[in-house]
Amino acid sequence: MDGRMMRSMRLRENELLGPSHRASCLCGSAPCLLCGCCPASRNSTVSRLIFTTFLFLGVLVSIIMLSPGVESQLHKLPWVCEEGAGTSVVLQGHIDCGSLLGYRAVYRMCFAMAAFFFLFTLLMSCVRSSRDPRAAIQNGFWFFKFLILVGITVGAFYIPDGSFSNIWFYFGVAGSFLFILIQLVLLIDFAHSWNQQWLGRAEECDSRAWYGGLFFFTLLFYSLSIAAVALLFIYYTEPSACHEGKVVISLNLTLCVCVSIAAVLPKIQEAQPNSGLLQASVITLYTMFVTWSALSSVPDQKCNPHLLTHLGNETVLAGPEGYETQWWDAPSIVGLIIFILCTLFISLRSSDHRQVNSLMQTEECPPILEATQQQQACAGRAFDNEQDGVTYSYSFFHFCLVLASLHIMMTLTNWYRPGETWKMISTWTAVWVKICASWAGLLLYLWTLVAPLLLPNRDFS
């Protein structure tokens, strides 16, 4: 009976507060904004989720910009297709003006998101705790921040084309390279936590089922990697051509075998008992994906089935119909899925791996809740868990979102560089950026294995 009376009093209180209370939430803190959706959540987690939601809204708008129905409206903007497309350039395909407009719209939308998050990267530099006045900006004023993002976006769509697209392409290349490495770090952490939890449950329950599960997924990931290598040789190489592709596939396969062997060496196992083939199999499969993505950007029709067909002095699209485009090919779709998962992973959790936390600028474990925080959690409200110190670097988190904005721009535009007004050009730049990212990722994983041996005086637990 008492519980019913309490619930009725709360409902009555909410009715009395009315619209003014809900309006204040738009200008208030993250706990006020999402207390109904994320009860008993940490303020730091909720704020990251809202910023990530802003990013996903931008991604959604970018995808809409690529749809045919929007292209007719884009012709009203100052950077539409113009005359002057006759400059001699090595073309890989003729792109209709509508598709080109969609690509340039994605460039401007992602420019706006990157500028928005870069502004917060600078603004939130060196914030140590929620007592800093800037922490209130980080964790509140969401309505005004959304208006700022909308304003930057509107302004970006009125940037005259000129050399903007070409210059911003290279920013996208650099940012995407770094974000690929961040994705690899997150995958290493995910595989490490997965392996550690299942081994712990196997010891607690004294059951071999957990060992069998680890063996099954390790075998599955290696099988998928081997299948990927075979398919890459079949579809992206020719017996008398595509020598670069053959070398890249073979070299990456060799490097993956090397890091897999290194992961189970006795010295490595002694220094890091939690290292094993599960982590190596995840890294191997991700490396094969990056290799696939790189080969899908090769500007050679013989070595890339995704490219547009070149016939004589004219170019037509690869496909049975005259204007069938292939922007949403398999590598782009898989890349988009991995992007969404990794971005959510950045927002939702801190690692229990000290090296990963050091790199990602996050705290190792959430502290025990204080009495006031426990009361807020029991009341279904998000609570401030950063009064003594922030649980993640505000500035670095926003910098990761800057890189994510650049990476999704390259993913949605399939890494094509805007050339002359009517042209989209596939370049070797995108190919080598992805290949170098795969090599850098493998070297980074190898370093996490051998660092405790090379630097025995440092704590790598």
mmCIF file of N, CA, C and O in Angstrom, residues 15 44 200 202 250 444:
data_model
loop_
_atom_site.group_PDB
_atom_site.id
_atom_site.type_symbol
_atom_site.label_atom_id
_atom_site.label_comp_id
_atom_site.label_asym_id
_atom_site.label_seq_id
_atom_site.Cartn_x
_atom_site.Cartn_y
_atom_site.Cartn_z
ATOM 1 N N GLU A 15 3.509 15.614 -12.843
ATOM 2 C CA GLU A 15 2.478 16.392 -13.506
ATOM 3 C C GLU A 15 2.571 17.864 -13.130
ATOM 4 O O GLU A 15 2.368 18.755 -13.950
ATOM 5 N N SER A 44 29.359 9.928 -16.664
ATOM 6 C CA SER A 44 30.366 9.858 -17.716
ATOM 7 C C SER A 44 29.899 9.002 -18.888
ATOM 8 O O SER A 44 30.130 9.341 -20.055
ATOM 9 N N GLY A 200 38.350 -17.611 -16.735
ATOM 10 C CA GLY A 200 37.968 -17.519 -15.334
ATOM 11 C C GLY A 200 36.745 -18.363 -15.003
ATOM 12 O O GLY A 200 36.701 -19.040 -13.970
ATOM 13 N N ALA A 202 35.813 -21.030 -16.632
ATOM 14 C CA ALA A 202 36.208 -22.437 -16.733
ATOM 15 C C ALA A 202 36.851 -22.911 -15.435
ATOM 16 O O ALA A 202 36.621 -24.047 -14.995
ATOM 17 N N SER A 250 49.913 -12.123 -49.573
ATOM 18 C CA SER A 250 50.898 -13.086 -49.063
ATOM 19 C C SER A 250 51.622 -12.537 -47.842
ATOM 20 O O SER A 250 51.834 -13.256 -46.859
ATOM 21 N N LEU A 444 51.562 -3.257 -33.781
ATOM 22 C CA LEU A 444 51.066 -2.827 -32.481
ATOM 23 C C LEU A 444 50.681 -4.023 -31.621
ATOM 24 O O LEU A 444 50.995 -4.068 -30.420
#
